[in-house]
Short mmCIF file of C-alpha atoms (C1' of nucleotides) in Angstrom, two decimals:
data_model
loop_
_atom_site.label_atom_id
_atom_site.label_comp_id
_atom_site.label_asym_id
_atom_site.label_seq_id
_atom_site.Cartn_x
_atom_site.Cartn_y
_atom_site.Cartn_z
CA MET A 1 0.00 0.00 0.00
CA ALA A 2 2.96 2.29 0.58
CA THR A 3 4.34 2.76 -2.93
CA GLU A 4 0.99 2.14 -4.58
CA ARG A 5 0.27 3.94 -7.87
CA LEU A 6 3.45 5.89 -7.66
CA HIS A 7 4.23 5.89 -11.36
CA PRO A 8 1.42 7.99 -12.88
CA ASP A 9 2.41 11.02 -10.81
CA ASP A 10 6.07 10.36 -11.58
CA TRP A 11 5.33 10.47 -15.30
CA ALA A 12 3.30 13.67 -14.90
CA ARG A 13 6.00 15.33 -12.81
CA ALA A 14 8.70 14.43 -15.33
CA ALA A 15 6.49 15.65 -18.17
CA LEU A 16 5.90 18.98 -16.40
CA ALA A 17 9.64 19.41 -15.99
CA ALA A 18 10.02 18.78 -19.73
CA ILE A 19 7.29 21.33 -20.52
CA ASP A 20 8.98 23.87 -18.26
CA SER A 21 12.22 23.65 -20.13
CA GLY A 22 11.06 23.12 -23.70
CA GLY A 23 7.30 23.55 -24.04
CA ILE A 24 4.66 20.90 -24.68
CA GLY A 25 6.55 19.69 -27.74
CA ALA A 26 9.39 18.56 -25.48
CA VAL A 27 7.24 15.87 -23.85
CA SER A 28 8.50 12.54 -25.19
CA VAL A 29 7.42 9.21 -23.74
CA GLU A 30 10.63 7.60 -24.91
CA ALA A 31 12.91 10.27 -23.41
CA LEU A 32 10.99 10.39 -20.12
CA GLY A 33 11.07 6.63 -19.58
CA PRO A 34 14.62 6.45 -18.19
CA ILE A 35 13.94 9.44 -15.93
CA VAL A 36 10.84 7.82 -14.46
CA GLY A 37 12.52 4.45 -14.43
CA ALA A 38 9.92 2.62 -16.45
CA SER A 39 9.44 1.34 -19.98
CA LYS A 40 7.22 2.74 -22.72
CA GLY A 41 4.99 -0.29 -22.30
CA SER A 42 4.49 0.60 -18.66
CA PHE A 43 3.54 4.14 -19.63
CA TYR A 44 0.68 2.88 -21.77
CA TRP A 45 -0.70 0.95 -18.84
CA HIS A 46 -1.22 4.20 -16.92
CA PHE A 47 -2.04 6.60 -19.75
CA ALA A 48 -4.14 6.34 -22.89
CA ASP A 49 -1.57 8.21 -24.95
CA ARG A 50 0.96 11.04 -24.96
CA ALA A 51 -1.84 13.65 -24.95
CA ALA A 52 -3.16 12.26 -21.66
CA LEU A 53 0.29 12.66 -20.14
CA VAL A 54 0.43 16.28 -21.29
CA VAL A 55 -2.97 16.95 -19.73
CA ALA A 56 -1.89 15.30 -16.47
CA ALA A 57 1.22 17.50 -16.36
CA LEU A 58 -0.77 20.63 -17.16
CA THR A 59 -3.35 19.79 -14.49
CA MET A 60 -0.51 19.52 -12.01
CA TRP A 61 0.74 22.93 -13.15
CA GLU A 62 -2.77 24.37 -12.89
CA GLU A 63 -3.17 23.27 -9.29
CA THR A 64 0.28 23.94 -7.90
CA ARG A 65 1.32 27.04 -9.79
CA THR A 66 -1.85 28.78 -10.85
CA ASP A 67 -4.56 28.19 -8.28
CA ALA A 68 -1.97 28.31 -5.51
CA VAL A 69 -0.77 31.75 -6.61
CA ILE A 70 -4.31 33.09 -6.73
CA ARG A 71 -5.09 31.67 -3.29
CA GLU A 72 -1.94 33.21 -1.87
CA LEU A 73 -2.76 36.66 -3.22
CA GLU A 74 -6.49 36.71 -2.49
CA PRO A 75 -6.11 37.75 1.18
CA ILE A 76 -4.33 41.00 0.21
CA SER A 77 -6.82 43.72 1.07
CA ASP A 78 -5.65 46.53 -1.24
CA PRO A 79 -6.87 45.69 -4.77
CA ARG A 80 -4.12 47.65 -6.46
CA GLU A 81 -1.45 45.83 -4.45
CA ARG A 82 -3.17 42.53 -5.23
CA LEU A 83 -2.91 43.19 -8.96
CA ARG A 84 0.68 44.30 -8.66
CA ARG A 85 1.62 41.09 -6.90
CA LEU A 86 0.05 39.06 -9.70
CA PHE A 87 2.07 41.05 -12.23
CA ASP A 88 5.15 40.32 -10.14
CA THR A 89 4.59 36.58 -10.54
CA ALA A 90 4.62 36.98 -14.33
CA PHE A 91 7.83 39.01 -14.16
CA ASP A 92 9.43 36.44 -11.89
CA ASP A 93 8.24 33.25 -13.60
CA PRO A 94 11.36 31.13 -14.09
CA GLY A 95 9.70 29.56 -17.14
CA ALA A 96 9.07 33.02 -18.64
CA GLY A 97 5.56 32.05 -19.70
CA ARG A 98 6.64 29.01 -21.66
CA ILE A 99 3.56 27.10 -20.53
CA GLU A 100 1.21 29.98 -21.29
CA SER A 101 2.51 30.35 -24.83
CA SER A 102 2.48 26.58 -25.32
CA LEU A 103 -1.18 26.40 -24.27
CA LEU A 104 -2.04 29.12 -26.77
CA SER A 105 -0.22 27.54 -29.68
CA GLU A 106 -1.61 24.06 -28.94
CA ARG A 107 -5.18 25.27 -28.51
CA ASP A 108 -6.44 23.02 -31.31
CA ASP A 109 -6.29 20.12 -28.89
CA PRO A 110 -9.61 20.35 -26.98
CA ALA A 111 -8.07 19.05 -23.75
CA ILE A 112 -5.40 21.75 -23.85
CA LYS A 113 -7.96 24.40 -24.73
CA ASN A 114 -9.86 23.39 -21.58
CA VAL A 115 -6.80 24.04 -19.42
CA LEU A 116 -6.17 27.34 -21.22
CA VAL A 117 -9.72 28.58 -20.71
CA ARG A 118 -9.96 27.37 -17.12
CA VAL A 119 -6.73 29.05 -16.02
CA THR A 120 -7.48 32.27 -17.87
CA LYS A 121 -11.00 32.47 -16.41
CA ARG A 122 -9.66 32.08 -12.89
CA ARG A 123 -7.01 34.77 -13.32
CA ALA A 124 -9.47 37.06 -15.07
CA ALA A 125 -11.99 36.63 -12.23
CA PHE A 126 -9.22 37.60 -9.80
CA MET A 127 -8.64 40.79 -11.79
CA THR A 128 -12.32 41.60 -12.24
CA LYS A 129 -12.84 41.37 -8.48
CA ALA A 130 -10.06 43.89 -7.96
CA PHE A 131 -11.56 46.32 -10.47
CA ASN A 132 -14.99 45.91 -8.87
CA GLU A 133 -13.52 46.82 -5.48
CA LEU A 134 -11.86 49.83 -7.08
CA GLY A 135 -15.34 51.10 -7.94
CA PHE A 136 -15.65 50.33 -11.63
CA ASP A 137 -19.04 49.30 -12.96
CA LYS A 138 -19.57 45.96 -14.66
CA ARG A 139 -18.74 47.14 -18.16
CA GLN A 140 -15.63 49.05 -17.11
CA ALA A 141 -14.41 46.20 -14.90
CA GLY A 142 -14.79 43.88 -17.88
CA PHE A 143 -12.88 46.19 -20.19
CA ARG A 144 -10.09 46.72 -17.70
CA THR A 145 -9.83 43.00 -16.99
CA ILE A 146 -9.13 42.38 -20.67
CA ALA A 147 -6.58 45.20 -20.77
CA ALA A 148 -4.96 43.98 -17.56
CA TYR A 149 -4.84 40.38 -18.73
CA SER A 150 -3.23 41.51 -21.98
CA ALA A 151 -0.64 43.47 -20.01
CA TYR A 152 -0.09 40.45 -17.78
CA LEU A 153 0.65 38.22 -20.80
CA GLY A 154 2.86 40.99 -22.14
CA LEU A 155 5.07 40.66 -19.07
CA TYR A 156 5.74 37.09 -20.16
CA SER A 157 6.15 37.69 -23.89
CA ILE A 158 7.81 41.11 -24.26
CA PRO A 159 11.10 39.96 -22.68
CA GLN A 160 11.23 37.28 -25.40
CA SER A 161 10.16 39.36 -28.37
CA LEU A 162 11.69 42.74 -27.46
CA PRO A 163 14.78 41.85 -25.45
CA GLY A 164 15.77 44.68 -23.15
CA ALA A 165 12.57 46.66 -23.50
CA LEU A 166 11.16 45.54 -20.14
CA PRO A 167 13.35 45.96 -17.07
CA ALA A 168 13.40 42.62 -15.24
CA ARG A 169 14.38 44.04 -11.85
CA GLY A 170 15.12 47.14 -9.85
CA ARG A 171 13.69 50.62 -9.77
CA THR A 172 12.94 50.77 -13.49
CA ARG A 173 10.81 47.65 -13.28
CA SER A 174 9.02 49.01 -10.27
CA SER A 175 8.29 52.28 -12.01
CA TYR A 176 7.06 50.43 -15.10
CA LEU A 177 4.60 48.48 -12.97
CA ASN A 178 3.49 51.70 -11.31
CA ASP A 179 2.81 53.34 -14.66
CA LEU A 180 0.97 50.22 -15.80
CA LEU A 181 -1.26 50.07 -12.73
CA ASP A 182 -1.93 53.84 -12.90
CA MET A 183 -3.03 53.44 -16.49
CA LEU A 184 -5.28 50.46 -15.77
CA ILE A 185 -6.86 52.03 -12.71
CA ALA A 186 -7.28 55.60 -14.03
CA GLN A 187 -10.91 56.71 -14.02
CA MET B 1 14.23 29.83 -67.74
CA ALA B 2 10.48 30.14 -67.33
CA THR B 3 9.76 27.58 -64.62
CA GLU B 4 13.23 27.80 -63.13
CA ARG B 5 13.60 27.26 -59.37
CA LEU B 6 9.86 27.05 -58.88
CA HIS B 7 9.89 24.38 -56.21
CA PRO B 8 11.51 26.15 -53.23
CA ASP B 9 8.79 28.81 -53.17
CA ASP B 10 6.16 26.11 -53.65
CA TRP B 11 7.41 24.29 -50.56
CA ALA B 12 7.48 27.53 -48.54
CA ARG B 13 3.98 28.49 -49.66
CA ALA B 14 2.60 25.07 -48.75
CA ALA B 15 4.39 25.19 -45.39
CA LEU B 16 2.92 28.64 -44.66
CA ALA B 17 -0.55 27.30 -45.39
CA ALA B 18 0.12 24.46 -42.95
CA ILE B 19 1.33 26.91 -40.29
CA ASP B 20 -1.77 29.02 -40.83
CA SER B 21 -4.08 26.15 -40.10
CA GLY B 22 -2.18 24.24 -37.44
CA GLY B 23 0.87 26.15 -36.25
CA ILE B 24 4.54 25.41 -36.86
CA GLY B 25 4.08 21.87 -35.57
CA ALA B 26 1.84 21.13 -38.53
CA VAL B 27 4.69 21.51 -41.03
CA SER B 28 5.52 17.99 -42.24
CA VAL B 29 7.82 17.36 -45.18
CA GLU B 30 6.11 14.06 -45.85
CA ALA B 31 2.58 15.50 -45.82
CA LEU B 32 3.53 18.52 -47.93
CA GLY B 33 5.21 16.46 -50.66
CA PRO B 34 2.04 15.43 -52.48
CA ILE B 35 0.73 19.02 -52.29
CA VAL B 36 3.87 20.44 -53.84
CA GLY B 37 4.10 17.53 -56.23
CA ALA B 38 7.61 16.44 -55.29
CA SER B 39 9.30 13.75 -53.25
CA LYS B 40 10.99 14.05 -49.88
CA GLY B 41 14.31 13.53 -51.62
CA SER B 42 13.63 16.54 -53.83
CA PHE B 43 12.86 18.61 -50.74
CA TYR B 44 16.30 17.93 -49.32
CA TRP B 45 17.91 19.21 -52.50
CA HIS B 46 16.37 22.65 -51.90
CA PHE B 47 16.40 22.82 -48.11
CA ALA B 48 18.89 21.79 -45.45
CA ASP B 49 16.17 20.43 -43.19
CA ARG B 50 12.63 20.94 -41.93
CA ALA B 51 13.72 23.94 -39.84
CA ALA B 52 14.92 25.73 -42.99
CA LEU B 53 11.49 25.20 -44.55
CA VAL B 54 9.80 26.67 -41.50
CA VAL B 55 12.07 29.71 -41.67
CA ALA B 56 11.36 30.13 -45.40
CA ALA B 57 7.62 30.04 -44.72
CA LEU B 58 7.91 32.48 -41.83
CA THR B 59 10.03 34.84 -43.94
CA MET B 60 7.29 34.78 -46.55
CA TRP B 61 4.76 35.60 -43.82
CA GLU B 62 6.98 38.37 -42.51
CA GLU B 63 7.21 40.05 -45.88
CA THR B 64 3.69 39.62 -47.18
CA ARG B 65 1.62 39.91 -44.05
CA THR B 66 3.65 41.91 -41.57
CA ASP B 67 5.78 44.43 -43.43
CA ALA B 68 3.00 44.89 -45.99
CA VAL B 69 0.49 45.77 -43.27
CA ILE B 70 2.87 48.29 -41.73
CA ARG B 71 3.57 49.87 -45.12
CA GLU B 72 -0.13 50.13 -45.86
CA LEU B 73 -0.89 51.87 -42.56
CA GLU B 74 2.13 54.19 -42.44
CA PRO B 75 0.63 56.87 -44.71
CA ILE B 76 -2.31 57.43 -42.33
CA SER B 77 -1.70 60.86 -40.89
CA ASP B 78 -3.65 60.66 -37.62
CA PRO B 79 -1.55 58.59 -35.19
CA ARG B 80 -4.55 57.44 -33.21
CA GLU B 81 -6.29 56.22 -36.34
CA ARG B 82 -3.05 54.53 -37.40
CA LEU B 83 -2.91 52.56 -34.15
CA ARG B 84 -6.56 51.67 -34.38
CA ARG B 85 -6.11 50.26 -37.85
CA LEU B 86 -3.26 48.06 -36.61
CA PHE B 87 -5.49 46.78 -33.82
CA ASP B 88 -8.14 46.07 -36.46
CA THR B 89 -5.76 43.78 -38.30
CA ALA B 90 -5.27 41.72 -35.13
CA PHE B 91 -9.03 41.50 -34.63
CA ASP B 92 -9.54 40.47 -38.23
CA ASP B 93 -6.66 38.04 -38.62
CA PRO B 94 -8.18 34.87 -40.06
CA GLY B 95 -5.43 32.86 -38.36
CA ALA B 96 -6.32 34.44 -35.00
CA GLY B 97 -2.66 34.93 -34.12
CA ARG B 98 -1.71 31.32 -34.62
CA ILE B 99 1.65 32.32 -36.10
CA GLU B 100 2.36 34.83 -33.34
CA SER B 101 1.71 32.27 -30.61
CA SER B 102 3.70 29.64 -32.50
CA LEU B 103 6.70 31.97 -32.75
CA LEU B 104 6.56 32.58 -29.02
CA SER B 105 6.32 28.93 -28.05
CA GLU B 106 9.09 27.87 -30.47
CA ARG B 107 11.42 30.66 -29.40
CA ASP B 108 14.14 28.18 -28.37
CA ASP B 109 15.00 27.77 -32.03
CA PRO B 110 17.37 30.70 -32.75
CA ALA B 111 16.11 31.09 -36.34
CA ILE B 112 12.52 31.39 -35.11
CA LYS B 113 13.54 33.76 -32.35
CA ASN B 114 15.08 35.98 -35.05
CA VAL B 115 11.78 36.19 -36.89
CA LEU B 116 9.94 36.86 -33.63
CA VAL B 117 12.26 39.68 -32.61
CA ARG B 118 12.40 41.24 -36.09
CA VAL B 119 8.62 41.35 -36.52
CA THR B 120 8.01 42.60 -33.00
CA LYS B 121 10.62 45.34 -33.37
CA ARG B 122 9.03 46.57 -36.58
CA ARG B 123 5.54 46.69 -35.11
CA ALA B 124 6.81 48.28 -31.91
CA ALA B 125 8.65 50.97 -33.92
CA PHE B 126 5.37 51.68 -35.73
CA MET B 127 3.67 52.17 -32.36
CA THR B 128 6.48 54.23 -30.84
CA LYS B 129 6.35 56.61 -33.80
CA ALA B 130 2.63 57.14 -33.21
CA PHE B 131 3.17 57.87 -29.51
CA ASN B 132 5.99 60.27 -30.38
CA GLU B 133 3.68 62.14 -32.73
CA LEU B 134 1.07 62.26 -29.98
CA GLY B 135 3.56 64.26 -27.92
CA PHE B 136 4.89 61.70 -25.45
CA ASP B 137 8.51 61.91 -24.41
CA LYS B 138 10.93 59.06 -25.00
CA ARG B 139 10.28 57.29 -21.74
CA GLN B 140 6.50 57.59 -21.97
CA ALA B 141 6.47 56.53 -25.62
CA GLY B 142 8.48 53.45 -24.65
CA PHE B 143 6.14 52.57 -21.81
CA ARG B 144 3.06 53.03 -23.94
CA THR B 145 4.53 51.00 -26.77
CA ILE B 146 4.92 48.05 -24.43
CA ALA B 147 1.39 48.48 -23.12
CA ALA B 148 0.03 48.87 -26.65
CA TYR B 149 1.91 45.85 -27.94
CA SER B 150 0.57 43.80 -25.04
CA ALA B 151 -2.96 44.94 -25.84
CA TYR B 152 -2.34 44.12 -29.50
CA LEU B 153 -1.31 40.55 -28.64
CA GLY B 154 -4.32 40.37 -26.33
CA LEU B 155 -6.59 40.93 -29.32
CA TYR B 156 -5.20 37.70 -30.75
CA SER B 157 -5.16 35.63 -27.59
CA ILE B 158 -8.18 36.72 -25.52
CA PRO B 159 -10.71 35.33 -28.03
CA GLN B 160 -8.99 31.95 -27.57
CA SER B 161 -8.57 31.98 -23.82
CA LEU B 162 -11.70 33.88 -22.76
CA PRO B 163 -14.26 33.01 -25.43
CA GLY B 164 -16.92 35.69 -25.68
CA ALA B 165 -15.10 38.31 -23.62
CA LEU B 166 -13.97 40.32 -26.64
CA PRO B 167 -16.62 41.36 -29.18
CA ALA B 168 -15.36 40.34 -32.62
CA ARG B 169 -17.53 42.79 -34.55
CA GLY B 170 -20.04 45.59 -34.38
CA ARG B 171 -20.55 48.54 -32.09
CA THR B 172 -19.32 46.72 -28.96
CA ARG B 173 -16.01 45.96 -30.64
CA SER B 174 -15.69 49.52 -31.82
CA SER B 175 -16.36 50.88 -28.35
CA TYR B 176 -13.84 48.46 -26.85
CA LEU B 177 -11.18 49.74 -29.23
CA ASN B 178 -12.13 53.32 -28.37
CA ASP B 179 -11.72 52.64 -24.67
CA LEU B 180 -8.42 50.92 -25.32
CA LEU B 181 -7.02 53.79 -27.37
CA ASP B 182 -8.28 56.34 -24.85
CA MET B 183 -6.48 54.47 -22.12
CA LEU B 184 -3.23 54.15 -24.05
CA ILE B 185 -3.24 57.77 -25.18
CA ALA B 186 -4.40 59.42 -21.95
CA GLN B 187 -1.86 61.88 -20.58
"C1'" DA C 1 -2.58 -5.55 -11.61
"C1'" DC C 2 1.42 -4.04 -13.60
"C1'" DC C 3 5.54 -4.39 -16.46
"C1'" DT C 4 8.80 -5.77 -20.42
"C1'" DG C 5 10.47 -6.11 -25.07
"C1'" DA C 6 9.49 -6.83 -29.65
"C1'" DA C 7 6.95 -5.14 -33.49
"C1'" DC C 8 4.85 -1.65 -36.39
"C1'" DA C 9 3.67 3.07 -38.21
"C1'" DC C 10 5.04 7.64 -39.12
"C1'" DC C 11 8.13 11.04 -40.47
"C1'" DG C 12 12.80 13.43 -40.70
"C1'" DT C 13 17.10 12.63 -43.01
"C1'" DT C 14 20.63 10.44 -46.07
"C1'" DC C 15 22.21 8.71 -50.20
"C1'" DA C 16 23.14 5.93 -54.33
"C1'" DA C 17 21.29 5.96 -58.61
"C1'" DG C 18 18.93 8.04 -62.29
"C1'" DT C 19 17.83 12.07 -65.92
"C1'" DA D 1 21.33 20.53 -61.71
"C1'" DC D 2 17.56 18.27 -60.00
"C1'" DC D 3 14.79 14.29 -58.78
"C1'" DT D 4 13.45 9.42 -57.17
"C1'" DG D 5 13.08 5.54 -54.09
"C1'" DA D 6 15.10 2.80 -50.82
"C1'" DA D 7 17.14 2.78 -46.32
"C1'" DC D 8 17.73 4.21 -41.57
"C1'" DA D 9 16.73 6.64 -37.09
"C1'" DC D 10 13.48 8.26 -33.85
"C1'" DC D 11 9.42 8.01 -31.33
"C1'" DG D 12 4.33 7.05 -30.57
"C1'" DT D 13 1.49 3.05 -30.06
"C1'" DT D 14 0.14 -1.92 -29.67
"C1'" DC D 15 0.40 -6.31 -27.83
"C1'" DA D 16 1.78 -11.00 -26.56
"C1'" DA D 17 4.11 -12.69 -22.87
"C1'" DG D 18 5.77 -12.48 -18.29
"C1'" DT D 19 5.39 -11.68 -12.86
#
DNA sequence: ACCTGAACACCGTTCAAGT
DNA sequence: ACCTGAACACCGTTCAAGT
């Protein structure tokens, strides 16, 4: 009973590590086998196919690195500070949004699209709540959520596509985030 | 001399069509062969490998659908209208940003990263020029370019990740774009 | 119930042989 | 100079056979 059903999670963990470093395309049953310490045949006992492994890894990511972040930030009472802290997590993501961009480019797979929509809805709801508390009406809160979510994704993608444009640390970064929040919160 | 060197462009065109409908991952030498009307062996006479084909297709995209758009919009004298028209192209992209998200998720390939950076720089310069003309100083124009580029990418990605949140057409869309431009241009 | 290893399919890549 | 078809490598998937 102790080491029961240990392998499925091992596969998912190894797959998530692969996604972190190379995107969804880097998930290879063959390459992961030696890491997990099991054969390809064993893999297909636990999972229907490679896509199921990807979904298992992404579900793990969703719970431990998406929902957990939201839960950690929710208690912050100042809505502006709450938003800023979420932006900080994008700035500081060691994967630099690799998973986010992978989800978007693999959206043709319905299972991946589900993860994409679920995670985005949860983050967007977090933002909408903040804008509600800041006094915006429903329509304005909706508009600003979209703008804020776009800016949030920009924090992941701009460092890749415009190297050097976004300051990763220090006073310049802090002042960029201030400008951004001012703009999003301005009446 | 008439039909000389016709095949390389044929391969690139077919590859671009594949990228349009399924992302970079959908480019398969084997599957494209019958479309082009040539064998895999023939492909490897014209291209070093699959990666070179992807780059050829993306270069074609860069010239015909990125630089061409910028050139078409540059003559517009009102900077705000110029920005709005660029946003319109993101809204109306039949590929819904599939190439943009593919570039981002395949950024580990140096050749793809080059395309990503080149295209982003060109679009960002287009935006910066508009903000300069609107009277913003260097620092503010830089900040607003990043915010505007993020919003621009959002127009591609939000319809995928938050279905229904962004109005694709009509008066609601128009009023969303107005709000967005107001926010980006506000002093 | 769970795992292995062989087998097959698919596709990227190479290459000897053709024109 | 350009193309073909066979061959090989790699990896996803299946499955008969083991424990």
